[in-house]
XYZ file of C-alpha atoms in Angstrom:
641
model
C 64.148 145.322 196.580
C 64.977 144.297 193.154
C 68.340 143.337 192.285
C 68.015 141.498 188.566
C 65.245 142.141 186.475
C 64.748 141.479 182.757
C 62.326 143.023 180.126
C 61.232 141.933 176.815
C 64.754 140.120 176.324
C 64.866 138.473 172.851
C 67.647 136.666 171.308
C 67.936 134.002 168.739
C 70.636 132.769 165.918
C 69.412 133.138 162.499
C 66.137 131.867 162.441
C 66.170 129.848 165.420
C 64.846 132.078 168.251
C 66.014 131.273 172.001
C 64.481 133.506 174.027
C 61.316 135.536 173.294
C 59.934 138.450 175.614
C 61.857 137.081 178.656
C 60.178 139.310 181.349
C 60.685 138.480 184.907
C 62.499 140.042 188.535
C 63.994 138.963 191.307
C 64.056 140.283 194.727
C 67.158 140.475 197.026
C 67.279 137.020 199.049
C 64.856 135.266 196.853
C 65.943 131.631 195.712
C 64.881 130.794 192.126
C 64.926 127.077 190.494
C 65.355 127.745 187.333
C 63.879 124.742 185.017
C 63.508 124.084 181.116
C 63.789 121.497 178.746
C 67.258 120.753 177.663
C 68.090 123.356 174.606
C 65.857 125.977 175.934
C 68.014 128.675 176.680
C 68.498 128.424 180.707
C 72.570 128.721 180.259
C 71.651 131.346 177.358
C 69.710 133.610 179.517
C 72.698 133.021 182.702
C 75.464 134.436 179.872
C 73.977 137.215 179.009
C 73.486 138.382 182.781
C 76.816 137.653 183.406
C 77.705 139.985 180.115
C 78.951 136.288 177.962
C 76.579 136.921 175.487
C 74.846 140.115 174.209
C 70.660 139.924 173.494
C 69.291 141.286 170.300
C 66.568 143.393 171.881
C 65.190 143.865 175.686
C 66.008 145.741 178.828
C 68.398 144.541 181.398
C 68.999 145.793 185.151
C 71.301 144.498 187.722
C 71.756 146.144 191.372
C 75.021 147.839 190.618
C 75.835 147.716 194.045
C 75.669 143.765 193.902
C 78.371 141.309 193.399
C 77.053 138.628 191.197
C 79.010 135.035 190.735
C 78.291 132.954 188.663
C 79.076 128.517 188.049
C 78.787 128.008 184.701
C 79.442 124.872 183.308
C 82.451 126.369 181.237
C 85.059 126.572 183.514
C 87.874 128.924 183.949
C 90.590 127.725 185.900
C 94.311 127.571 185.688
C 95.403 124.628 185.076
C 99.376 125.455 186.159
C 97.579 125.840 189.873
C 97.173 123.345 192.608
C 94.139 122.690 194.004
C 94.874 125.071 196.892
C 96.720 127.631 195.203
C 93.547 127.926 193.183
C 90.608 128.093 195.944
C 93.165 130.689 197.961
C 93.467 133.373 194.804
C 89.619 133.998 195.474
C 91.698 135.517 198.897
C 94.159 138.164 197.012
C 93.341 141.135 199.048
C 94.087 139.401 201.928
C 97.240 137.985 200.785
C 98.436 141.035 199.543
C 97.385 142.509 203.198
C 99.551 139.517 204.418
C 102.379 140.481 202.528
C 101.890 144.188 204.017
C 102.048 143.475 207.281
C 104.940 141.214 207.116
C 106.950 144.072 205.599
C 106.104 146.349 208.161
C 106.980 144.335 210.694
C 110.563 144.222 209.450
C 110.420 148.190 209.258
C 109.026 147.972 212.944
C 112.132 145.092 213.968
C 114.291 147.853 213.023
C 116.664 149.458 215.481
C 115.206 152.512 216.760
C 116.601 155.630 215.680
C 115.098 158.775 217.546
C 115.780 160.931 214.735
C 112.990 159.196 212.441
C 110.323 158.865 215.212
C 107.756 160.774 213.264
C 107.971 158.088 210.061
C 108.230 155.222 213.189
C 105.331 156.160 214.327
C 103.881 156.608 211.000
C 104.568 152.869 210.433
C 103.209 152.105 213.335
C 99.395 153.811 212.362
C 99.548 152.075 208.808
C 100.174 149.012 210.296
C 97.582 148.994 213.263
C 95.269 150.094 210.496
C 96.592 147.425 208.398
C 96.041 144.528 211.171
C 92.506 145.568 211.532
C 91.529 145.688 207.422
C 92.954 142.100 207.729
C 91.276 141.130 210.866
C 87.702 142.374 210.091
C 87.730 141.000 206.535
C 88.497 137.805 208.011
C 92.739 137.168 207.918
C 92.889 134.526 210.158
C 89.393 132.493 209.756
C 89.655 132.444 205.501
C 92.528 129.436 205.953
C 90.082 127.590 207.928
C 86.873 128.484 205.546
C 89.439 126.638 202.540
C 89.223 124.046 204.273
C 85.792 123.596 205.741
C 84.424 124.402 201.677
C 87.141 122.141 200.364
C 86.418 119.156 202.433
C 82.643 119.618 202.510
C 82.694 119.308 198.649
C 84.402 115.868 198.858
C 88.574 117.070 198.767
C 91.152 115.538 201.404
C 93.957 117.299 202.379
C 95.880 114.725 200.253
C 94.489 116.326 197.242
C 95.255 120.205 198.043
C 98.301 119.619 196.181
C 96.737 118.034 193.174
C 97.749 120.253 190.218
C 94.390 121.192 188.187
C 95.891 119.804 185.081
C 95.235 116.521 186.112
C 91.328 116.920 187.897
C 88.763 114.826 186.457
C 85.963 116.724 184.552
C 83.594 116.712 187.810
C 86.661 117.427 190.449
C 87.353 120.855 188.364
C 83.550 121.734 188.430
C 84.109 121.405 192.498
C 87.026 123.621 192.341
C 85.451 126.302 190.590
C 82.229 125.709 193.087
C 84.665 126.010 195.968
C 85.814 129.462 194.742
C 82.469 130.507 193.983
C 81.724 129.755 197.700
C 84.287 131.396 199.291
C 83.907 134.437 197.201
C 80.781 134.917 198.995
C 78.941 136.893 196.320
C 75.412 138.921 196.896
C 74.113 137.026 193.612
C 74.341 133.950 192.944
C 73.777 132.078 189.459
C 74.651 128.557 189.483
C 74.325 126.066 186.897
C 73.657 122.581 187.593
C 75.801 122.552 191.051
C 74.687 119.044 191.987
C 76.689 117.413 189.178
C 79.932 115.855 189.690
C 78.854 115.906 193.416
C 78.383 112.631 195.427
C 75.507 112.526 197.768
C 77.502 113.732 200.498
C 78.730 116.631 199.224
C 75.212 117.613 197.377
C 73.992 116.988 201.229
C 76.617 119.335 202.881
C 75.851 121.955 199.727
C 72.297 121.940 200.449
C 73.327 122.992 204.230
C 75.969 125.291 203.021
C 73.292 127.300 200.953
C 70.390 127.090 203.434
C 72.569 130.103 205.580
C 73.307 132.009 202.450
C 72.275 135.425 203.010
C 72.248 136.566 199.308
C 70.004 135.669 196.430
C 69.964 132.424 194.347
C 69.229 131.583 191.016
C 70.171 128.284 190.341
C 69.880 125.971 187.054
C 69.131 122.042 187.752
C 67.591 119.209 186.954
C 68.401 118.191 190.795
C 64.165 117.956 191.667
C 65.379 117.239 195.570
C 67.877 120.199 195.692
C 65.678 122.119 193.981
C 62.913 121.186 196.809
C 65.123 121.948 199.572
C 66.457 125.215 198.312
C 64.430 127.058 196.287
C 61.301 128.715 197.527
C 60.585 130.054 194.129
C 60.032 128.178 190.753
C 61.002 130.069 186.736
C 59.756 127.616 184.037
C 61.410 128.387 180.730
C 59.067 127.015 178.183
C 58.510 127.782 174.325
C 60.950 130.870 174.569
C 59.827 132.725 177.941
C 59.667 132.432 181.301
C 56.742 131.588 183.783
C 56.760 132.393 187.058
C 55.591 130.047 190.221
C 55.571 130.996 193.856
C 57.002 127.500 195.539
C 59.562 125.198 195.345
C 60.223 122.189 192.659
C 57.117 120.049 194.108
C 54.668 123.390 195.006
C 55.251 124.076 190.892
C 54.409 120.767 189.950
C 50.956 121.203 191.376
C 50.585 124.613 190.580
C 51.477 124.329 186.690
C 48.799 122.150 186.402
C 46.096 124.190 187.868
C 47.382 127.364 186.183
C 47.977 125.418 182.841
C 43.743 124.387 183.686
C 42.631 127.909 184.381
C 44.296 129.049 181.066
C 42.910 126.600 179.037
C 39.260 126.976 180.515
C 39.780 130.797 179.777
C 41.186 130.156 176.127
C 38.264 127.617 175.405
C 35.295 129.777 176.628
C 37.085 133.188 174.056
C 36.743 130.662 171.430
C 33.883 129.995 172.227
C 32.511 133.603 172.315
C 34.663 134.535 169.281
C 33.115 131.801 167.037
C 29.222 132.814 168.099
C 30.457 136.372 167.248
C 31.681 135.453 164.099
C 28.573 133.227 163.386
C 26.521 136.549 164.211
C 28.277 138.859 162.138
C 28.047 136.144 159.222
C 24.225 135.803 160.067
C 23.539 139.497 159.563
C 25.502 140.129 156.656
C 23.698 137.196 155.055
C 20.911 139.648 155.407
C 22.337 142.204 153.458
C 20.141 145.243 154.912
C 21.773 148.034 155.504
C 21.157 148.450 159.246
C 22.290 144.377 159.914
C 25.608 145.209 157.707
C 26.255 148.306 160.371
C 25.342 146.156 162.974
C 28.140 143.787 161.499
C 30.602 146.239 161.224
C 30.444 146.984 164.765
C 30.592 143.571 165.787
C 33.653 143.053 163.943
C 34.872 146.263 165.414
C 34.696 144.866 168.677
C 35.696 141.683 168.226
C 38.778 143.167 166.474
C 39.793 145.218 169.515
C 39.293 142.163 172.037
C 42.305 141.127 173.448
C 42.927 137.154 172.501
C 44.426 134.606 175.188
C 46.939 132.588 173.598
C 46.264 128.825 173.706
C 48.762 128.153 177.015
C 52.445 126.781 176.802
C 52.090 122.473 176.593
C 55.050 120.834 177.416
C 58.337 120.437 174.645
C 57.762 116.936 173.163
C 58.776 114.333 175.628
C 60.983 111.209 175.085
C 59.069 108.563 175.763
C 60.976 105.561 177.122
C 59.409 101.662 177.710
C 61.825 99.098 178.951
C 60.895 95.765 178.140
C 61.742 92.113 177.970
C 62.172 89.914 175.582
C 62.829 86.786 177.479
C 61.907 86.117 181.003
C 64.705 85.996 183.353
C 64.902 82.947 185.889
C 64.191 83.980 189.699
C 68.006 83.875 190.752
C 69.424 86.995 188.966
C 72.815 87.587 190.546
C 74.841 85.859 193.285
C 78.201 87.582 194.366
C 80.092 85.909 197.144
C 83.369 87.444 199.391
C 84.181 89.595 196.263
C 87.018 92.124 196.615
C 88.693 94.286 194.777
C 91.869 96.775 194.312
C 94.225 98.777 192.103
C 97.728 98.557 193.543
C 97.283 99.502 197.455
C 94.109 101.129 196.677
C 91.246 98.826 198.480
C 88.157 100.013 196.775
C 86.142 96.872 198.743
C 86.453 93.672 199.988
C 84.093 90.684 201.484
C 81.424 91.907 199.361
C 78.209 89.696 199.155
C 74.648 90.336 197.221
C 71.945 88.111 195.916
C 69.431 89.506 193.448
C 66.204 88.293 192.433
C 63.844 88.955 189.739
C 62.084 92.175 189.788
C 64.224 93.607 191.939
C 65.380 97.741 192.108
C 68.324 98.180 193.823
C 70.227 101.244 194.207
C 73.942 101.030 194.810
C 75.358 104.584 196.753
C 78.594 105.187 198.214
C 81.352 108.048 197.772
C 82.901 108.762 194.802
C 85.528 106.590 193.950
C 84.344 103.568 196.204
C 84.204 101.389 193.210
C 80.337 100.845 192.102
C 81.648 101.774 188.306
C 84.280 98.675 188.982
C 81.709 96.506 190.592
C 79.571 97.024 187.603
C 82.534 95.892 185.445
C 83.033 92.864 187.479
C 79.121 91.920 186.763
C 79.818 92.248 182.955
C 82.964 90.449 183.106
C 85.169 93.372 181.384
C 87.310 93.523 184.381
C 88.396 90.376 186.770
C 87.968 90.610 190.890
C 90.660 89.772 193.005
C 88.902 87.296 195.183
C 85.272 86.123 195.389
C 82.713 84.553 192.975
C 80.330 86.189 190.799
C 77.288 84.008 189.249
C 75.124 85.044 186.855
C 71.287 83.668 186.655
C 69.629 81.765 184.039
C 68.580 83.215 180.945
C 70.035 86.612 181.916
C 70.636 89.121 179.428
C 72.472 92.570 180.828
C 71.580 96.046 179.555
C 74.519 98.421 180.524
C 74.260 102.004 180.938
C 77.325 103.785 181.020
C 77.372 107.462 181.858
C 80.519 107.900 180.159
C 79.236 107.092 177.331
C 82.145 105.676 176.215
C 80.715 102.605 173.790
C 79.591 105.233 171.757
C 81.657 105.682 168.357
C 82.589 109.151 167.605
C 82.585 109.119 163.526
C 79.406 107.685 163.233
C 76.058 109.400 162.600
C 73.433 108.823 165.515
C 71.041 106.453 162.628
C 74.310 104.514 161.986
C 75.053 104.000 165.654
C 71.906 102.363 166.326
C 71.259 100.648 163.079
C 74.668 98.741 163.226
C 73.803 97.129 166.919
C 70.258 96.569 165.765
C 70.603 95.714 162.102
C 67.752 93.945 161.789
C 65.154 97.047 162.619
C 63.219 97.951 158.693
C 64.141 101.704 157.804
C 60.154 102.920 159.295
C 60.694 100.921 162.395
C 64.192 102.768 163.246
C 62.868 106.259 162.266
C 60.251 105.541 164.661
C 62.189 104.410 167.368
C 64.562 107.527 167.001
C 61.575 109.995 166.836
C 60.308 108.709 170.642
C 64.084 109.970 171.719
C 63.775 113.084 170.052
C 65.874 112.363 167.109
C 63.773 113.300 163.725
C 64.634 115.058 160.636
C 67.945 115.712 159.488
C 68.998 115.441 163.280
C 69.850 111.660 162.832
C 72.422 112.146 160.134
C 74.364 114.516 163.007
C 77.729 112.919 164.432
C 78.164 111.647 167.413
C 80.988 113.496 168.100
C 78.468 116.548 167.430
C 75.889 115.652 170.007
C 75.522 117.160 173.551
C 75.938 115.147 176.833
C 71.574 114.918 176.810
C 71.377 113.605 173.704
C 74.107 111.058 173.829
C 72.450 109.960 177.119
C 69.215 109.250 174.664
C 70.761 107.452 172.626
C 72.455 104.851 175.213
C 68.579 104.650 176.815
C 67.632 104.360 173.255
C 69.428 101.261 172.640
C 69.502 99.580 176.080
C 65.770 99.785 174.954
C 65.751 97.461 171.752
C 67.714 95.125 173.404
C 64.688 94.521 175.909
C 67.418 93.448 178.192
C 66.072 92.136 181.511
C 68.475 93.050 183.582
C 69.369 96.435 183.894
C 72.776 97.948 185.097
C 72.621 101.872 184.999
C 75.159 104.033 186.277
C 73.954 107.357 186.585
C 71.611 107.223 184.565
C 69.956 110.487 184.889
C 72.756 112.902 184.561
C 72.645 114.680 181.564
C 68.595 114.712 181.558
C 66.182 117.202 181.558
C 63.028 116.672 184.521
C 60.601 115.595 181.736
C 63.128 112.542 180.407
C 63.943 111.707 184.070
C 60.201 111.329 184.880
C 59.628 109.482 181.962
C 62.692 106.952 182.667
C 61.700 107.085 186.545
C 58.261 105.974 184.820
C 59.443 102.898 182.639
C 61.775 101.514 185.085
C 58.686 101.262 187.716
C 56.372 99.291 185.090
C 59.635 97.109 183.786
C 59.161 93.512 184.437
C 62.950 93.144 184.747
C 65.784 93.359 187.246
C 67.172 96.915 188.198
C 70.464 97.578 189.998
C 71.103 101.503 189.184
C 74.083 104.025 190.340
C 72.574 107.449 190.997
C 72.744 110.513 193.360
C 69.721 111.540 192.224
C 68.004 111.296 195.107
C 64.163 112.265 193.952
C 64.847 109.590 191.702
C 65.980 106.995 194.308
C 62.935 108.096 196.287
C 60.497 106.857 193.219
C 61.726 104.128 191.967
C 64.071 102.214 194.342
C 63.047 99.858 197.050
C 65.802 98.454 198.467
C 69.114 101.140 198.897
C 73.053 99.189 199.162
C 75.548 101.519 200.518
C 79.067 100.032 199.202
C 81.714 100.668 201.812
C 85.482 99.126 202.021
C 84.205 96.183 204.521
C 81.503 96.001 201.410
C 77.859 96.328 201.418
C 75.295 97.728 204.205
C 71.591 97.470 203.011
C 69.030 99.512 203.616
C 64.942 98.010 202.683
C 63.324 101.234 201.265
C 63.773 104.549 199.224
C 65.795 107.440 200.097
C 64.259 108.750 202.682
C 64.204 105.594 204.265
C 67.654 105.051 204.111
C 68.168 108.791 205.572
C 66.066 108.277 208.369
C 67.266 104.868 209.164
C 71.478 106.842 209.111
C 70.190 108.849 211.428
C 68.752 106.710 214.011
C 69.385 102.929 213.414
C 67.003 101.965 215.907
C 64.051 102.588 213.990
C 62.308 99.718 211.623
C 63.329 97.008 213.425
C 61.293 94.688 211.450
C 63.469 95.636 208.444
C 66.465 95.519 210.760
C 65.954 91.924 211.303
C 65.383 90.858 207.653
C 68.552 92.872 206.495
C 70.911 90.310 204.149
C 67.594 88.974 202.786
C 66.271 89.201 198.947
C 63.178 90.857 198.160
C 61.897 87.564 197.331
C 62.506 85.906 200.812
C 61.338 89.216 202.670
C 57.807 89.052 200.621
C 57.927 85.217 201.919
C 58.665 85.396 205.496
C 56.191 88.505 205.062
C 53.222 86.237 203.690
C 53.673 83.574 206.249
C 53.530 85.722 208.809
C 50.211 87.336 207.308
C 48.916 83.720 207.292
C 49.920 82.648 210.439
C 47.887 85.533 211.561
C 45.288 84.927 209.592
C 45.198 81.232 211.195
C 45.429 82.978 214.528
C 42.517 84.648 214.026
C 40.400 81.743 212.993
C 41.564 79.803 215.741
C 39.975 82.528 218.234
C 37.005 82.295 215.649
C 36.564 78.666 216.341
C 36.979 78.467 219.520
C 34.657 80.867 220.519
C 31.829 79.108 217.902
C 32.942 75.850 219.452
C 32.356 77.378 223.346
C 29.012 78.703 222.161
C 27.858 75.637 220.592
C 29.054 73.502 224.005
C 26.591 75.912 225.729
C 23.760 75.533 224.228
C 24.079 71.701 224.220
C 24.385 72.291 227.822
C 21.523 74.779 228.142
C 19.605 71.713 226.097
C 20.846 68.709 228.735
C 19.520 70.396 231.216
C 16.426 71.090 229.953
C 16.058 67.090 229.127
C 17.305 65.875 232.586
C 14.039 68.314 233.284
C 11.783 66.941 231.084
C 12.587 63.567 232.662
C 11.517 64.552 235.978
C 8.218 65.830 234.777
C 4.885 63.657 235.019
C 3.821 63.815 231.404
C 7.390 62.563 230.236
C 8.132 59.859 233.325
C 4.615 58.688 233.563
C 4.386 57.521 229.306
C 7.380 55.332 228.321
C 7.340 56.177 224.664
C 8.176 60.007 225.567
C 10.591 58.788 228.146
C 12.531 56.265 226.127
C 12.310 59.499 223.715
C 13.992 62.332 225.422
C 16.602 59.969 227.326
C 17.884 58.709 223.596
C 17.796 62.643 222.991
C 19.484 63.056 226.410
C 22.507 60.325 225.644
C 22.722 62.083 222.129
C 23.634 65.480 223.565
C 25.626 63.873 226.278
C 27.807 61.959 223.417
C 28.517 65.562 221.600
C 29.151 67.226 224.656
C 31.633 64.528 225.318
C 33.412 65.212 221.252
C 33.076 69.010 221.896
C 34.435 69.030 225.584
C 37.643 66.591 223.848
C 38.215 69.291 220.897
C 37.887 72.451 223.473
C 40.563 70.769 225.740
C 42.856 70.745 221.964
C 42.553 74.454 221.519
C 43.281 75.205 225.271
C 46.357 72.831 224.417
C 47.727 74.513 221.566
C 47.145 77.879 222.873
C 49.484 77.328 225.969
């Protein structure tokens, strides 16, 4: 059953056109990634289902028996509310039930009066009515849901109280998730859920949607949500929408078959349209009445064919390469019993890492644990309370901040570059800005203009020129579309430098990251893979013992102990080699003394002199080998006990 469908929807501002011919349906209980390039209209399309916007042309239908909710990433709260008071208004028509039966029950507390038994007894039907509205639309579990959607999403019961006013950007987006939630509607359009969330509560989401009932369409750049939710893939590419059966990683591989198919199909119409056309040129060249008719009806067919379009490539990618400029030494980073708080707040304490070159490190923990602050500490813009922090030789830092906040507001995007690398010529800035998408007129835009995407390219943009090798990145893929997150997840793996990177992007920790740090209050816990590794290994720390044992090791001493051990087992086996040439060989010197001590006792040899002198200086020869051979067995028996 259908219960959103759109036809032919168009809509565009001035010139610029946003959506062309979007044609596409979705079925009840379906759940729909929804993926495009930054700019290309995802949010668009989501505002004028939800009635935000109006289209220009194009039919619309929604199940009108459907409740659709929708997460945008405008949000509508009040900000006079707590936290709780806000989650608990999605509950008004069982508060105002609430307040019902509480009034009744005073009525009911009244003396009885046997003169008004027909209105007691009417009270008394409203309210038994009343009590079951309230108890089959769930008055005394909704409390309890609050709370379970509340906490799952990363709030204490500290912060119910919290007035909104004073939420962080990413702690009002969970709010308005929360209600979302709890409002429980049959439709649900979300818009890049996963941000603001810590891996916990993108974990416990990802749960918490698996039982939805209802039907999902959800915008992301989130490639591991998107792989655990959705079992349907809409691509919104060059102004329309293409449909894939399949979730995030299914599309991936089916894009590129059906982008292969279409191309084969466009290619061979060419084809056939340019021998047509060479045809009808060929008989017109003739200039015969019958070869002109014949001509004409060519051209009259090739006229009514129906023409492929070339199919949809790709928007133009930014294309990112990380490189050094000087080579770091091996010691990166030593940190020793660091801590660190603000007033009673103990973010961590006894915190110890060593970093070598070329390593990738992830650093993960809950929001608010302090990997921000520890990144501070690295860069010196903010003391530690206790501990020692050493920076290698010849170690220059790149920083990524995903506030964003070194950027200058007043200043153009070419002007914000060119004044922290003034030395760049006017062609090779231009160029530089082009690979991040930045051409035209676009460079002369403000800063304070620019969306959160493309002031994320322009922090990547000049972490690149500084060819920096070593990298600090905090979150560096929010803000980014899958095509720049592939193509940063791309860079980092062929960058020569040193990596430590906060993220909850966890298809991105998966790729790139080999070694996971889990910051707690005691400090850090390590974990010697990706993502998955470091999943499996939470859930039963018995397994990879090998890694176990090596834990508080660099990458540099693992890949040590690791070729030793692949040498001493390589000597191992040579040993056993020997040995066994050295048992073979004593054998057949054997086999030969024996033969000899024969020979000796046969006429021909005992009976001539010459022969015997002969084979017993060829006997006491063999004898004096077996003797070296019998002394260097007895070694290898030795050492192998």
């Amino acid at each position: 059953m259908i219960v959103l469908s759109c036809k032919d929807i168009h809509k565009s501002y001035g010139i610029d056109v946003i959506l062309d011919k979007i044609t596409f349906s979705i079925n009840e209980g379906e759940r729909i990634g929804f993926i495009g390039a930054n700019g290309a209209g995802k949010s668009t399309l989501f505002k004028i289902i939800t009635s935000q916007l109006d289209y220009d042309n194009g039919e619309l239908f929604i199940d009108k028996n459907k409740r659709v909710g929708y997460l945008s990433q405008d949000l509508k709260l009040d900000s006079s509310n707590t936290i709780y008071e806000e989650t608990i208004l999605v509950f008004d028509n069982l508060l105002s039930l609430e307040k019902k039966l509480k009034e009744l029950e005073t009525i009911m507390n009244e003396p009885y009066d046997a003169s008004r038994e027909e209105y007691t007894n009417r009270i008394i039907k409203e309210y038994t009515l009343t009590y079951d509205l309230y108890n089959n639309r769930g008055g005394y579990t909704y409390k309890a849901e609050i709370g379970k959607v509340l906490k799952g999403l990363g709030f204490m019961e500290e912060d119910y109280n919290k007035p909104i006013n004073i939420l962080s950007g990413g702690q009002k987006t969970r709010v308005a998730l929360c209600k979302l939630l709890l409002n429980n509607p049959d439709v649900l359009l979300l818009d890049e859920p996963t941000n603001h969330l810590d891996l916990d509560a993108i974990e416990w989401l990802e749960e918490y949607l698996k039982s939805y009932k209802g039907t999902m369409f959800i915008i992301s750049h989130d490639r591991f949500f998107l792989d655990a939710i959705s079992n349907k893939t809409y691509e919104l590419i060059n102004g329309h929408v293409d449909c894939y059966n399949g979730n995030y990683t299914s599309f991936i591989e089916l894009k590129k078959i059906n982008y292969e198919i279409k191309l084969k199909a466009y290619n061979l119409q060419q084809s056939e349209i340019k021998r047509q056309e060479d045809i009808i040129t060929k008989y017109r060249s003739f200039n015969r009445e019958k070869s002109v008719r014949a001509a004409e009806s060519r051209q009259k067919s090739l006229d009514k064919m129906e023409r492929i379009n070339i199919p949809d490539k790709d928007p133009r990618e930014t294309r990112i390469n990380f490189e050094t400029e000087i080579k770091s030494g091996n010691d990166v980073l030593h940190i020793e019993n660091l801590s660190k708080s603000f007033g009673d707040n103990l973010l961590f304490k006894n915190l110890n890492l060593d970093m070598k070159r070329s390593d990738k490190i992830a650093l993960i923990g809950e929001n608010g644990r302090g990997k921000t602050t520890l990144f501070k500490i690295i860069m010196d813009k903010i003391p530690s309370d206790t501990g020692i922090k050493i920076l290698g030789k010849n170690i220059f830092v790149g920083y990524y901040d995903q506030e964003q906040s070194d950027l200058n507001e007043e200043k153009t995007i070419i002007d914000e570059v060119w004044d922290d690398f003034p030395k760049l010529t006017t062609t090779e800035l231009r160029t530089a800005l082009a690979a991040f998408l930045f051409i035209g007129e676009d460079v002369f835009k403000n800063i304070s203009a620019l969306s959160g995407g493309e002031r994320c390219r322009i922090n990547l943009l000049k972490i690149m020129l500084s060819k920096s090798n070593f990298l600090l990145l905090d979150e560096p893929t929010n803000h980014l579309d899958i095509m720049s997150r592939e193509a940063l997840e791309d860079s980092i793996l062929s960058y020569d430098g040193t990596v430590i990177v906060i993220s909850h992007d966890r298809y991105f920790l998966n790729k790139v990251i080999t070694r996971i740090l889990e910051l707690n209050q005691g400090g850090l816990k390590e974990y010697l893979g990706n993502y998955n590794y470091y999943v499996e290994k939470k859930k039963n720390p018995l397994r990879f013992q090998e890694e176990e044992a090596t834990a508080g090791m660099s990458k540099t001493q693992i890949n040590f102990d690791k070729k030793k051990k692949r040498e001493e087992e390589k000597l191992e086996k040579q040993k056993k080699v020997d040995l066994k040439d050295l048992e073979d060989k004593i054998s057949s010197l054997e086999q030969e003394s024996e033969k000899l001590n024969n020979d000796l006792c046969t006429e021909e040899v005992y009976s001539n002199p010459i022969k015997s002198s002969d084979v017993n200086n060829q006997l006491a020869n063999v004898k004096k080998e077996l003797l070296d051979l019998y002394v260097t067995w007895e070694y290898f028996i030795d050492a192998a006990e």
